[in-house]
Short mmCIF file of C-alpha atoms and ligand atoms in Angstrom, two decimals:
data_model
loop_
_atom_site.label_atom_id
_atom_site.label_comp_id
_atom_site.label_asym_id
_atom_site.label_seq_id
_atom_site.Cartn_x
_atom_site.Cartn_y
_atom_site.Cartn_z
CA UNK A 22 101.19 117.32 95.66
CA UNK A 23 100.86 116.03 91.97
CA UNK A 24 98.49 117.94 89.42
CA UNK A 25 95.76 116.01 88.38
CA UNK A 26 97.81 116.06 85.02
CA UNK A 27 100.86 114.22 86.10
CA UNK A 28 100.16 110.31 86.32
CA UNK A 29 99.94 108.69 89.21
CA UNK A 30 102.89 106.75 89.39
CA UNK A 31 104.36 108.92 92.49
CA UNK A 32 103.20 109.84 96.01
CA UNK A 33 106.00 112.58 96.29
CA UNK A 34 106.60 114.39 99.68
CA UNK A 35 104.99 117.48 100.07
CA UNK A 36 108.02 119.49 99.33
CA UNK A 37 109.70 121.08 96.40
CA UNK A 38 113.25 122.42 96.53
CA UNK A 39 114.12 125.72 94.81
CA UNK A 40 117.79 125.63 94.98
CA UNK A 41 120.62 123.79 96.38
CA UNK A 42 124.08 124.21 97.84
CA UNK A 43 126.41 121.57 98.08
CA UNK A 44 124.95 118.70 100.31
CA UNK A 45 121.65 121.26 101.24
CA UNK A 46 118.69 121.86 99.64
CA UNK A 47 116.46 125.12 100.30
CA UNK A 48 112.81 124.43 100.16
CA UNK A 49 110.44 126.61 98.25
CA UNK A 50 109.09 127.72 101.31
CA UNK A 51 112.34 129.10 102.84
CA UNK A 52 113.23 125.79 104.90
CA UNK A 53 116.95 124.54 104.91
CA UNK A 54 117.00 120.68 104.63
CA UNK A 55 120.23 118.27 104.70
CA UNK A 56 120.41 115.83 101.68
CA UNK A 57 120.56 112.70 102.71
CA UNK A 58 119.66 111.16 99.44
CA UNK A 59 121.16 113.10 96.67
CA UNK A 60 118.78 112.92 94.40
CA UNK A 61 118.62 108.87 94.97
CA UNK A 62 122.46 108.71 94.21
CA UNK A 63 122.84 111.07 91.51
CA UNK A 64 123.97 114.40 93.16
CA UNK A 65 127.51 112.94 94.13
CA UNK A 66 129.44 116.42 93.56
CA UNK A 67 126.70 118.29 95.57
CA UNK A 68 123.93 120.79 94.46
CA UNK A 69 125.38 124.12 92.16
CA UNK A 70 129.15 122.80 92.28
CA UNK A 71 130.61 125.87 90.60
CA UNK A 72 132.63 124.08 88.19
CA UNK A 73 130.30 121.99 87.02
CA UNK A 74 127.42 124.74 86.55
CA UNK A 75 129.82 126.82 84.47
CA UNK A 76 130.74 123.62 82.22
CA UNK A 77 126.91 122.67 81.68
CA UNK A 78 126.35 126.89 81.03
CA UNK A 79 129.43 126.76 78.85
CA UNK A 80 128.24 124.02 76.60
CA UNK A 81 124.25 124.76 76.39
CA UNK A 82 125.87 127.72 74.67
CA UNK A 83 127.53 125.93 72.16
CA UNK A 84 125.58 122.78 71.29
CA UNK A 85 123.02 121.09 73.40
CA UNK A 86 122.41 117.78 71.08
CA UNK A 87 123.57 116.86 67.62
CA UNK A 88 122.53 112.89 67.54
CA UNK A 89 124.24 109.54 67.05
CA UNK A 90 124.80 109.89 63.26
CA UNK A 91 127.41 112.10 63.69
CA UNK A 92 130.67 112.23 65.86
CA UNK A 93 130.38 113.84 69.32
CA UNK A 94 133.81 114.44 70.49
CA UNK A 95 132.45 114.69 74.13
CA UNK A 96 130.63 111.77 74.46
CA UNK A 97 134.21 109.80 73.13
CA UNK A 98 135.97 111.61 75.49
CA UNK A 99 133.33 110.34 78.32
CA UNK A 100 133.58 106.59 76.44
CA UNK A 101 137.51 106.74 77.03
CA UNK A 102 137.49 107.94 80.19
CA UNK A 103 135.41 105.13 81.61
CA UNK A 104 137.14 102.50 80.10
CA UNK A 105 140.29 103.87 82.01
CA UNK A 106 138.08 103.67 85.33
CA UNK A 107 137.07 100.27 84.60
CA UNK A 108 139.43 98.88 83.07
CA UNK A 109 137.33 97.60 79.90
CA UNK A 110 137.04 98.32 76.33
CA UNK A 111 133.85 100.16 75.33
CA UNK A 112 130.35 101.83 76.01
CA UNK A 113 126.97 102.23 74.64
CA UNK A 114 125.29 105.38 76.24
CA UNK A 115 121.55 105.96 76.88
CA UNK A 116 119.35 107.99 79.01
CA UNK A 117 118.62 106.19 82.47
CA UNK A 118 120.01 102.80 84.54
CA UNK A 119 117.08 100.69 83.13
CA UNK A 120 118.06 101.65 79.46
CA UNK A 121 121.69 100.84 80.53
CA UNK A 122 120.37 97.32 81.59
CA UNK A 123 118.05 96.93 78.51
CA UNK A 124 120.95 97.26 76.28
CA UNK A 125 123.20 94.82 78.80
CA UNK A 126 119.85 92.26 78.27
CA UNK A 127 120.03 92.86 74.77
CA UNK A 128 124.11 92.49 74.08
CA UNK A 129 124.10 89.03 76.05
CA UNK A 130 120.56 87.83 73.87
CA UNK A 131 122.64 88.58 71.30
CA UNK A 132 126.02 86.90 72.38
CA UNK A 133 123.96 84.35 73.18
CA UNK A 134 122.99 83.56 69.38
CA UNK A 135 125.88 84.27 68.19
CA UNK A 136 127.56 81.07 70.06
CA UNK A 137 124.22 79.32 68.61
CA UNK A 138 121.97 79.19 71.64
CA UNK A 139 118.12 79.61 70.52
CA UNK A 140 116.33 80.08 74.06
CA UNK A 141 119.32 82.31 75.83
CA UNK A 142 119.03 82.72 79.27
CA UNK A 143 120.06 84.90 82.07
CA UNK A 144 120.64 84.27 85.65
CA UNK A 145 118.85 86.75 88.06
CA UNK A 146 118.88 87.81 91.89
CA UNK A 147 116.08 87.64 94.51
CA UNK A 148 115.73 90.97 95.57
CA UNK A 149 117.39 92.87 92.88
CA UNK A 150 116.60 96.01 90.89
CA UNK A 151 117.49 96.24 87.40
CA UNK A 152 114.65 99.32 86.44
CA UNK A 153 111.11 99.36 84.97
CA UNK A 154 111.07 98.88 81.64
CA UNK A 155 109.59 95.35 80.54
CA UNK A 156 112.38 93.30 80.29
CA UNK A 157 114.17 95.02 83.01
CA UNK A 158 110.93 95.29 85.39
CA UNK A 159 110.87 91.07 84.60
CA UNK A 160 114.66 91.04 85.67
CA UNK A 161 113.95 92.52 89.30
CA UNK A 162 113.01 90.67 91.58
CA UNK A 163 110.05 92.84 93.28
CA UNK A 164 106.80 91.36 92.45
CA UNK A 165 105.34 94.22 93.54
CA UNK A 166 105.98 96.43 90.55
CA UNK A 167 105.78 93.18 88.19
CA UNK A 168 102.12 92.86 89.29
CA UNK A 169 99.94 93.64 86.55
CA UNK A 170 102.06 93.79 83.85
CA UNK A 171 101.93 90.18 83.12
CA UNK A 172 103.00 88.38 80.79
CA UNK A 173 106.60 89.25 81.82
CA UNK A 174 109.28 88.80 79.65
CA UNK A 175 110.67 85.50 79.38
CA UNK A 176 114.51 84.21 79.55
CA UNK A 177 115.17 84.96 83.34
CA UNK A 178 116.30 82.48 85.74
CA UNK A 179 116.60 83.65 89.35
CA UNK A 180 118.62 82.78 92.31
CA UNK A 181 119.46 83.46 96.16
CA UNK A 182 121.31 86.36 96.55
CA UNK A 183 125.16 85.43 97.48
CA UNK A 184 124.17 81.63 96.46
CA UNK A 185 127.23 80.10 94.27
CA UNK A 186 126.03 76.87 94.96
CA UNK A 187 122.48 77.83 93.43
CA UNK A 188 124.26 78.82 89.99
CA UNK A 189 126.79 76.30 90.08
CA UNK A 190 123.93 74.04 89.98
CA UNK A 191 122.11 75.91 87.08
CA UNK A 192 125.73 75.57 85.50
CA UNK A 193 125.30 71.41 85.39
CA UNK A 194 122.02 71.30 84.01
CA UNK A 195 121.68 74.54 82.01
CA UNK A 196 123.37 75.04 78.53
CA UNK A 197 121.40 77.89 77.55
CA UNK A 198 122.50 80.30 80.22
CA UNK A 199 124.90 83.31 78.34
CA UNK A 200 125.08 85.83 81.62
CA UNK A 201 124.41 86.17 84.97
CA UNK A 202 123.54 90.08 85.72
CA UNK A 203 123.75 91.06 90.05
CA UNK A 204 124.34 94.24 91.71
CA UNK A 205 127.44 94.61 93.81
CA UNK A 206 125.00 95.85 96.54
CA UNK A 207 121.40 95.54 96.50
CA UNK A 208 120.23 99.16 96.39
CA UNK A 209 116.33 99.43 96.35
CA UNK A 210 116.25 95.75 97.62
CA UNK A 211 117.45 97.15 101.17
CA UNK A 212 121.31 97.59 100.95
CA UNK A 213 122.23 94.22 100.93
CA UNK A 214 125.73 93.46 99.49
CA UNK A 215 127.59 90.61 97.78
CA UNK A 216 130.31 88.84 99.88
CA UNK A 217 133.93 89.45 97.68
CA UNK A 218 134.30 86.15 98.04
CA UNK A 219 131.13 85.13 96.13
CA UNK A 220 131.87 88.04 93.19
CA UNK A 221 134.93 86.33 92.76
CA UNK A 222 133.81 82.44 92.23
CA UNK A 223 130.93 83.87 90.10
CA UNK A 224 133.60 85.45 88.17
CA UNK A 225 135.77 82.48 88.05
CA UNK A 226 132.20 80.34 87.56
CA UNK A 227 131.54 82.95 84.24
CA UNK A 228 134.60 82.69 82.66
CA UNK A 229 134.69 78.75 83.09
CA UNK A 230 131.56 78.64 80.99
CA UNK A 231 131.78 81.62 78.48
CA UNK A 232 128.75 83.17 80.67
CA UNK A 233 128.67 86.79 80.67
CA UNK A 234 128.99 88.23 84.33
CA UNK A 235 127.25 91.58 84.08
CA UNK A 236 127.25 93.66 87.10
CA UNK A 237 124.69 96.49 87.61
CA UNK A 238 126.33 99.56 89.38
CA UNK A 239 123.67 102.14 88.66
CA UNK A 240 123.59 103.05 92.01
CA UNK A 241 126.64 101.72 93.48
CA UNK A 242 128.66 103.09 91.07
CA UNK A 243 130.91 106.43 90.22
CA UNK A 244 132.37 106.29 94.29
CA UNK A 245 129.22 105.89 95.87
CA UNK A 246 131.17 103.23 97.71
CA UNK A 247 134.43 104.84 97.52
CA UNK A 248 135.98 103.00 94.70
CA UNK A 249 135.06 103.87 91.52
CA UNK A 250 132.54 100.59 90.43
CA UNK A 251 131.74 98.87 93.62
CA UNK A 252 133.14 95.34 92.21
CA UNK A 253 136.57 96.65 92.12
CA UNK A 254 136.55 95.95 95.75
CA UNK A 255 136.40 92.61 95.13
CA UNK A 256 139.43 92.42 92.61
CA UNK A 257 137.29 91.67 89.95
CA UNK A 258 136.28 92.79 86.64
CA UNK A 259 133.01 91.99 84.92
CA UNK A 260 132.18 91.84 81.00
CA UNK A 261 129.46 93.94 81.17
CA UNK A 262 128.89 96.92 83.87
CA UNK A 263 125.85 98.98 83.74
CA UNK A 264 125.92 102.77 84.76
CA UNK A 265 123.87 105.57 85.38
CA UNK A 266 122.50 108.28 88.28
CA UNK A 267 125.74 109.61 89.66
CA UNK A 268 126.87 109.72 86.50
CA UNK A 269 125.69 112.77 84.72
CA UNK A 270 125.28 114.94 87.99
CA UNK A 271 121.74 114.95 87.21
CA UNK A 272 121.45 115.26 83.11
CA UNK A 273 119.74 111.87 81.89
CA UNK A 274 122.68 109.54 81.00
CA UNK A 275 122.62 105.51 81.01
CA UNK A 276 125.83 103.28 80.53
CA UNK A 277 126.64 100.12 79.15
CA UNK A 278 130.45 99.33 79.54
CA UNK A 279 131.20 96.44 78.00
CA UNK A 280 134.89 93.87 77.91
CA UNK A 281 136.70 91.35 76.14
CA UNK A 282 134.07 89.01 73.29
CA UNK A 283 131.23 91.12 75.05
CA UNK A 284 132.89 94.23 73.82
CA UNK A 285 132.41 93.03 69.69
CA UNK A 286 128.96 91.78 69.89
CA UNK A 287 126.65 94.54 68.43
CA UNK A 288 127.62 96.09 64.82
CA UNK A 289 125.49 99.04 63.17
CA UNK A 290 122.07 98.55 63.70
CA UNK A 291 121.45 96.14 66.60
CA UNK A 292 120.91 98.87 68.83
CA UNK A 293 120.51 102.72 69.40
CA UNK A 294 118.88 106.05 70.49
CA UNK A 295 118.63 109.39 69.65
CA UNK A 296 119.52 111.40 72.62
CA UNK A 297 122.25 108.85 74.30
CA UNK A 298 125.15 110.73 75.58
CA UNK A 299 125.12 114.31 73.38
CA UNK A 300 127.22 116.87 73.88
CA UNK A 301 126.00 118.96 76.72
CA UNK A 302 125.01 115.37 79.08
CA UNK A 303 128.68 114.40 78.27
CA UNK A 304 130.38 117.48 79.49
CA UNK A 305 128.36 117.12 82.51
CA UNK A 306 129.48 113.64 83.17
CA UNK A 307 132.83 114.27 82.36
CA UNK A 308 133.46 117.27 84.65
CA UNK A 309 131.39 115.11 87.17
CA UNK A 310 134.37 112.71 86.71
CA UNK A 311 137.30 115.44 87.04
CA UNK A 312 135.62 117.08 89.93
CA UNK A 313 135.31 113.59 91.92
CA UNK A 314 139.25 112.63 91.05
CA UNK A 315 140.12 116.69 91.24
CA UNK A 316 138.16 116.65 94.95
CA UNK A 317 139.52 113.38 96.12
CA UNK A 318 135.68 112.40 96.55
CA UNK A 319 136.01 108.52 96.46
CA UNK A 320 138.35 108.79 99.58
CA UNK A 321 135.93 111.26 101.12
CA UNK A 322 132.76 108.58 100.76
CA UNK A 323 134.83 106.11 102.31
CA UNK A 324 135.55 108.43 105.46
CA UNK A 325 132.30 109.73 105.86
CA UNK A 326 131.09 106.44 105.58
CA UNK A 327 132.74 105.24 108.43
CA UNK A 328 132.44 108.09 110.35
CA UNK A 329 128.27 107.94 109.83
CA UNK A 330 128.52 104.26 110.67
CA UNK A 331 130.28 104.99 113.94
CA UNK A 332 128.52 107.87 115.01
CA UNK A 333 124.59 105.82 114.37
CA UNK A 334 126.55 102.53 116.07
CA UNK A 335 126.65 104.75 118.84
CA UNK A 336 123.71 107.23 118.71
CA UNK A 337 121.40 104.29 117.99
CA UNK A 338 122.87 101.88 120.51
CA UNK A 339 121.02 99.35 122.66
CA UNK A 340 117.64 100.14 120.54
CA UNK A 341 116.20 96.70 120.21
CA UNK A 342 114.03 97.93 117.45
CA UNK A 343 117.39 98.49 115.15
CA UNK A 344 118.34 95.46 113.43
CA UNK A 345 121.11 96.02 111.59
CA UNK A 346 123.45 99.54 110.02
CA UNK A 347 125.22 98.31 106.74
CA UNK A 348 126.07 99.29 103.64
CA UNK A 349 129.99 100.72 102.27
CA UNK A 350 130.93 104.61 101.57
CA UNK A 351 127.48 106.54 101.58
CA UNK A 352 125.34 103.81 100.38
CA UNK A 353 123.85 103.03 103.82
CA UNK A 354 121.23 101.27 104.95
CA UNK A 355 119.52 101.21 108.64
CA UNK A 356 117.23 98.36 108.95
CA UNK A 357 114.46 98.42 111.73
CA UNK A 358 111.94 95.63 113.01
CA UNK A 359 108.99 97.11 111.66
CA UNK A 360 108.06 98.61 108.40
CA UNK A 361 109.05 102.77 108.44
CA UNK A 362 107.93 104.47 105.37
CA UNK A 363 106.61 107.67 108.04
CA UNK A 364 110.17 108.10 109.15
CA UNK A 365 110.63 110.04 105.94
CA UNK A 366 107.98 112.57 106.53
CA UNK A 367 109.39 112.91 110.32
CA UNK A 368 112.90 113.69 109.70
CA UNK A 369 111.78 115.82 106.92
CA UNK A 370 110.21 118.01 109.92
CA UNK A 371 113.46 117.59 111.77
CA UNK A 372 115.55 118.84 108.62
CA UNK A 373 116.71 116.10 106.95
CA UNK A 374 115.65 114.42 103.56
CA UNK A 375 116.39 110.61 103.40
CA UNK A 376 114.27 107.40 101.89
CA UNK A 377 113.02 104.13 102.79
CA UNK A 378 113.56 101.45 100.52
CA UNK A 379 111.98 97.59 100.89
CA UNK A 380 110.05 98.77 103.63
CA UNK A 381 111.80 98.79 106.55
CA UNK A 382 115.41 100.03 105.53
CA UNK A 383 116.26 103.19 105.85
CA UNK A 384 118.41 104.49 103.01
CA UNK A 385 121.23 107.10 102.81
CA UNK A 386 122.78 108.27 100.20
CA UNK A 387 123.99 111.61 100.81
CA UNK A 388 125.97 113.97 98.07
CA UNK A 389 129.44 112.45 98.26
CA UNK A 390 131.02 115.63 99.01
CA UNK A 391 129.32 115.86 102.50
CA UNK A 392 131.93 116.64 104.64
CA UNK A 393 132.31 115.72 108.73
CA UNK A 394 130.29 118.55 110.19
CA UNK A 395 127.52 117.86 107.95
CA UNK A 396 127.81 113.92 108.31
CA UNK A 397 127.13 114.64 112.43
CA UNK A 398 124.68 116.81 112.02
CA UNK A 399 122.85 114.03 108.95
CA UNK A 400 123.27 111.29 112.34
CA UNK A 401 121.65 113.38 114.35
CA UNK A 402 118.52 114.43 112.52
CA UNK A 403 118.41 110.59 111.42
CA UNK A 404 118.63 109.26 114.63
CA UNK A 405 116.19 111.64 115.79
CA UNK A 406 113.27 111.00 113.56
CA UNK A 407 113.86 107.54 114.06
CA UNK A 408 113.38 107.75 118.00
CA UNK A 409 110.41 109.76 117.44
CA UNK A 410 109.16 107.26 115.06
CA UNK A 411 109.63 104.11 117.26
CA UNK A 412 108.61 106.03 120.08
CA UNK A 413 104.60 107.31 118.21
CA UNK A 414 104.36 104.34 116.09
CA UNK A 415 104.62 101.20 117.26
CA UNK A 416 105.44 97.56 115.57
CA UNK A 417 102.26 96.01 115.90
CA UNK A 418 100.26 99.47 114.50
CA UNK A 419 102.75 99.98 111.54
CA UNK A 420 102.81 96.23 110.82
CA UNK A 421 99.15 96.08 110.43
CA UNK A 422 98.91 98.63 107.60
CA UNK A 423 101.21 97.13 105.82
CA UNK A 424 98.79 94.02 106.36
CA UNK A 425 96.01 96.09 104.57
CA UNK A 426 97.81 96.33 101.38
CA UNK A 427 96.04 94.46 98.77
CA UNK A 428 99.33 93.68 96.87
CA UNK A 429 100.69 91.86 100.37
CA UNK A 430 98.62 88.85 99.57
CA UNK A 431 99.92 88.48 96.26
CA UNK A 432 103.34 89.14 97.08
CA UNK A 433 103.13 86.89 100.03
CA UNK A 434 102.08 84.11 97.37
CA UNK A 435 104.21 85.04 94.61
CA UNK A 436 106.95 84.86 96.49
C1 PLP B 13 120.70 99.07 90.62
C2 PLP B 13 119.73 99.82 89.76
N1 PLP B 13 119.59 99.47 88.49
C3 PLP B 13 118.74 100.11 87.67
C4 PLP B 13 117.95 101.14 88.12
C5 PLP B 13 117.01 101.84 87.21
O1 PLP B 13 117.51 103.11 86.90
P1 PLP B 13 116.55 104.24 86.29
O2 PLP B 13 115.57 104.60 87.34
O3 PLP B 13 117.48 105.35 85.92
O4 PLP B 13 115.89 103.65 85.10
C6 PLP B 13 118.06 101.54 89.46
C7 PLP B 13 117.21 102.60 89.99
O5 PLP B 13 117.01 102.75 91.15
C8 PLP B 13 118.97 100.86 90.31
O6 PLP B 13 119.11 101.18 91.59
#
C-alpha cells in the first residue's frame, strides 16, 4: 500500500520484503517467497551474497561518492572490465537503463552532426522499451505510457520488430538516419527476441551505411541469457550497448558502452552527471562481475533455463489456454490467451513472486544463481497459480476488463 505521500505512479503488491537469501525473499510478515523476478533483473548474484555485502560494507567505510571531477579508480576499473566483456572501447556511466539510453540518443545526435546531418534520425522497434524519460519514453514503442505526455520528442523512426526489409527500405530513401537502437530480446514488450540472423544483416546493413547499431541490453544483459550481452549470441558486436539493472546488484548504475568512431564522439562537456558510477556503486558492480565469472553463473542461467523450459513444456502441457514458453537463460516469458495481470497476486499466495509484462506474458526472471531444486520448485508454484487462474477467471471475464480501460481506445487507435 503506498502513503498518500508517495506519487501515484505504482500499484505495488501488498507485500514488503525484510530480508533476502539467495534466490528467497522473507516477507515482513514472516512469509518465505521464491524470487522469480529478481528485482526485475537486477538481483543476478542472489539476495545478501556474502561477498558482495562485505565489498559494499567495506567500501561505504571508505568513500561512498567523490564525483566526476576527480579520478575514481573503481569506476575505471568497472570501465575496463566491460570493455573486456564486450569487446569495445569505452563507457559513460549513469544511474538507471533509461539514462544509459539517453546518453546512447544523445552520442548518435551528436555523431550524427558531426558527419553534417541537421535533422538526425534514429530507427526504432514496435514494441520496444528503451525507459521513461522523454526522449527515451518517445523511443518505446508503448503508447500507453507516451499518452499524455505529448508532444514527444521528435527524430524517431519506427519499424517491425525482426523486419530487415522495413530498414533496408528506410536505408534507400533516408539519408538522415545515424543509428538504429533494438533490444536483443524484447523485455517489457513480452519476451520477444531478435532472430541471429536478422542482428547480423542489421549489423552488416549499419556498417554499410555508417549507421550506428546500438543495442539495448538493460535487461538482457550481464548473463541474464547466459552470455554475457545477449547479442554475442549472434556473433555480433554493436557500436553502442546500453547497460544497467543486473549490473550494480541493486546500487543505481546505468551504462553506455560505446566502439570504434562511436567511441570518440563526445569530448568534455557534451555530457555528464554527478553521481554516475562513484566509488561504492562501482565496487558493487565489479564484485557483481567477479562473483558471476568466480560462480560460473552465465553457464548456470543457461542450465536452469533449459531445465525451467522443460519442466513448464511438460507441467503446462496440452493447456490450450498457453500459447507459447520462450525466452533464453532466465529471461522467460509464458504467454497465455487472455490478459493475466491477477496471476501475480495468486502465485504470490502460492509462494512465488513473478510479473506480467504486456499483458498477457508472464515474466521470469529469477536471481541467476537459482539452482535446480529451486528452479522445480519456481515451475511448480508457477504452474500452479496459473491453473488456478485459468481455472477462476476465465477469457471472456478477464478480456472484458481490459475492455474497460479508457487508455484501450486510444491505444487501439494509436496503434
Ligand atoms: C530494455 C530496457 N531498457 C531500458 C529500461 C529502463 O531502465 P530504468 O528503469 O533503469 O530506467 C528498461 C527497464 O525495464 C528495459 O527493460
Amino acid at each position: 500500500m503506498l502513503s498518500v505521500h508517495q506519487m501515484n505512479t505504482f500499484s505495488p503488491q501488498d507485500v514488503a520484503f525484510a530480508h533476502g537469501e539467495g534466490a528467497w525473499l522473507f516477507t515482513t510478515d514472516g512469509r518465505k517467497i521464491l524470487d522469480g523476478l529478481a528485482g526485475i533483473a537486477v538481483n543476478g548474484v542472489g539476495h545478501a551474497h556474502p561477498r558482495l555485502v562485505k565489498a559494499i560494507a567495506d567500501q561505504a567505510g571508505k568513500i561512498i561518492h567523490s564525483s566526476n571531477l576527480v579520478n575514481i579508480p573503481e569506476q575505471a576499473a568497472l570501465a575496463d572490465k566491460i570493455c573486456v566483456l564486450s569487446n569495445m572501447d569505452n563507457v559513460f556511466f549513469g544511474n538507471s537503463g533509461a539514462e544509459a539510453n539517453e546518453c546512447a540518443i544523445k552520442l548518435a545526435r551528436l555523431y550524427g552532426h558531426q558527419r553534417g546531418i541537421a535533422n538526425p534520425q534514429i530507427i526504432v522497434m514496435e514494441r520496444a522499451w528503451h525507459g521513461r524519460t522523454l526522449a527515451t519514453l518517445a523511443a518505446s514503442g508503448s503508447r500507453k505510457a507516451q499518452a499524455g505526455f505529448e508532444p514527444l520528442v521528435t527524430g524517431f523512426i519506427r519499424v517491425p520488430y525482426n523486419d530487415i526489409a522495413a530498414i533496408s527500405s528506410i536505408a534507400e530513401h533516408n539519408g538522415d538516419v545515424v543509428a538504429v537502437l533494438v533490444e536483443v530480446l524484447q523485455g517489457e514488450g513480452g519476451i520477444y527476441q531478435a532472430r541471429a540472423d536478422y542482428l547480423r544483416e542489421l549489423r552488416k546493413l549499419c556498417t554499410d551505411k555508417q549507421w550506428l547499431m546500438m543495442i539495448d541490453e538493460v535487461q538482457s544483459g550481464i548473463g541474464r541469457t547466459g552470455k554475457w550481452f545477449a547479442h554475442q549470441w549472434a556473433g555480433i558486436v554493436p557500436d553502442v550497448m546500453t547497460l544497467a539493472k543486473g549490473l550494480g546488484s541493486g546500487l543505481p548504475i546505468g551504462a553506455c558502452v560505446a566502439r570504434g568512431a562511436a567511441a570518440n564522439v563526445f569530448k568534455p562537456g557534451n555530457h555528464g552527471t554527478t553521481f554516475g558510477a562513484g566509488p561504492l556503486v562501482s565496487v558493487a558492480a565489479l564484485t557483481t562481475l567477479a562473483i558471476m565469472e568466480d560462480e560460473n553463473l552465465l553457464d548456470n542461467a543457461t542450465k536452469m533455463g533449459t531445465l525451467i523450459k522443460a519442466e513448464f513444456a511438460t507441467s503446462l502441457s496440452g493447456m490450450a489456454s498457453i500459447k507459447e514458453i520462450r525466452g533464453m537463460g532466465l529471461m522467460l516469458g509464458i504467454e497465455l490467451d487472455r490478459p493475466c495481470a491477477e496471476v501475480v497476486k495468486i502465485a504470490l499466495d502460492h509462494g512465488v513472486f513473478i510479473n506480467v509484462t504486456h499483458d498477457n506474458v508472464i515474466r521470469l526472471l529469477p536471481p541467476l544463481t537459482i539452482n535446480a531444486a529451486d528452479a522445480r520448485e519456481l515451475v511448480m508454484r508457477v504452474s500452479a497459480a496459473i491453473k488456478i487462474f485459468l481455472a477462476t477467471l476465465p477469457a471472456t471475464s478477464s478480456a472484458a476488463q481490459v475492455n474497460q480501460s479508457p487508455l484501450k481506445n486510444f491505444e487501439a487507435a494509436a496503434d
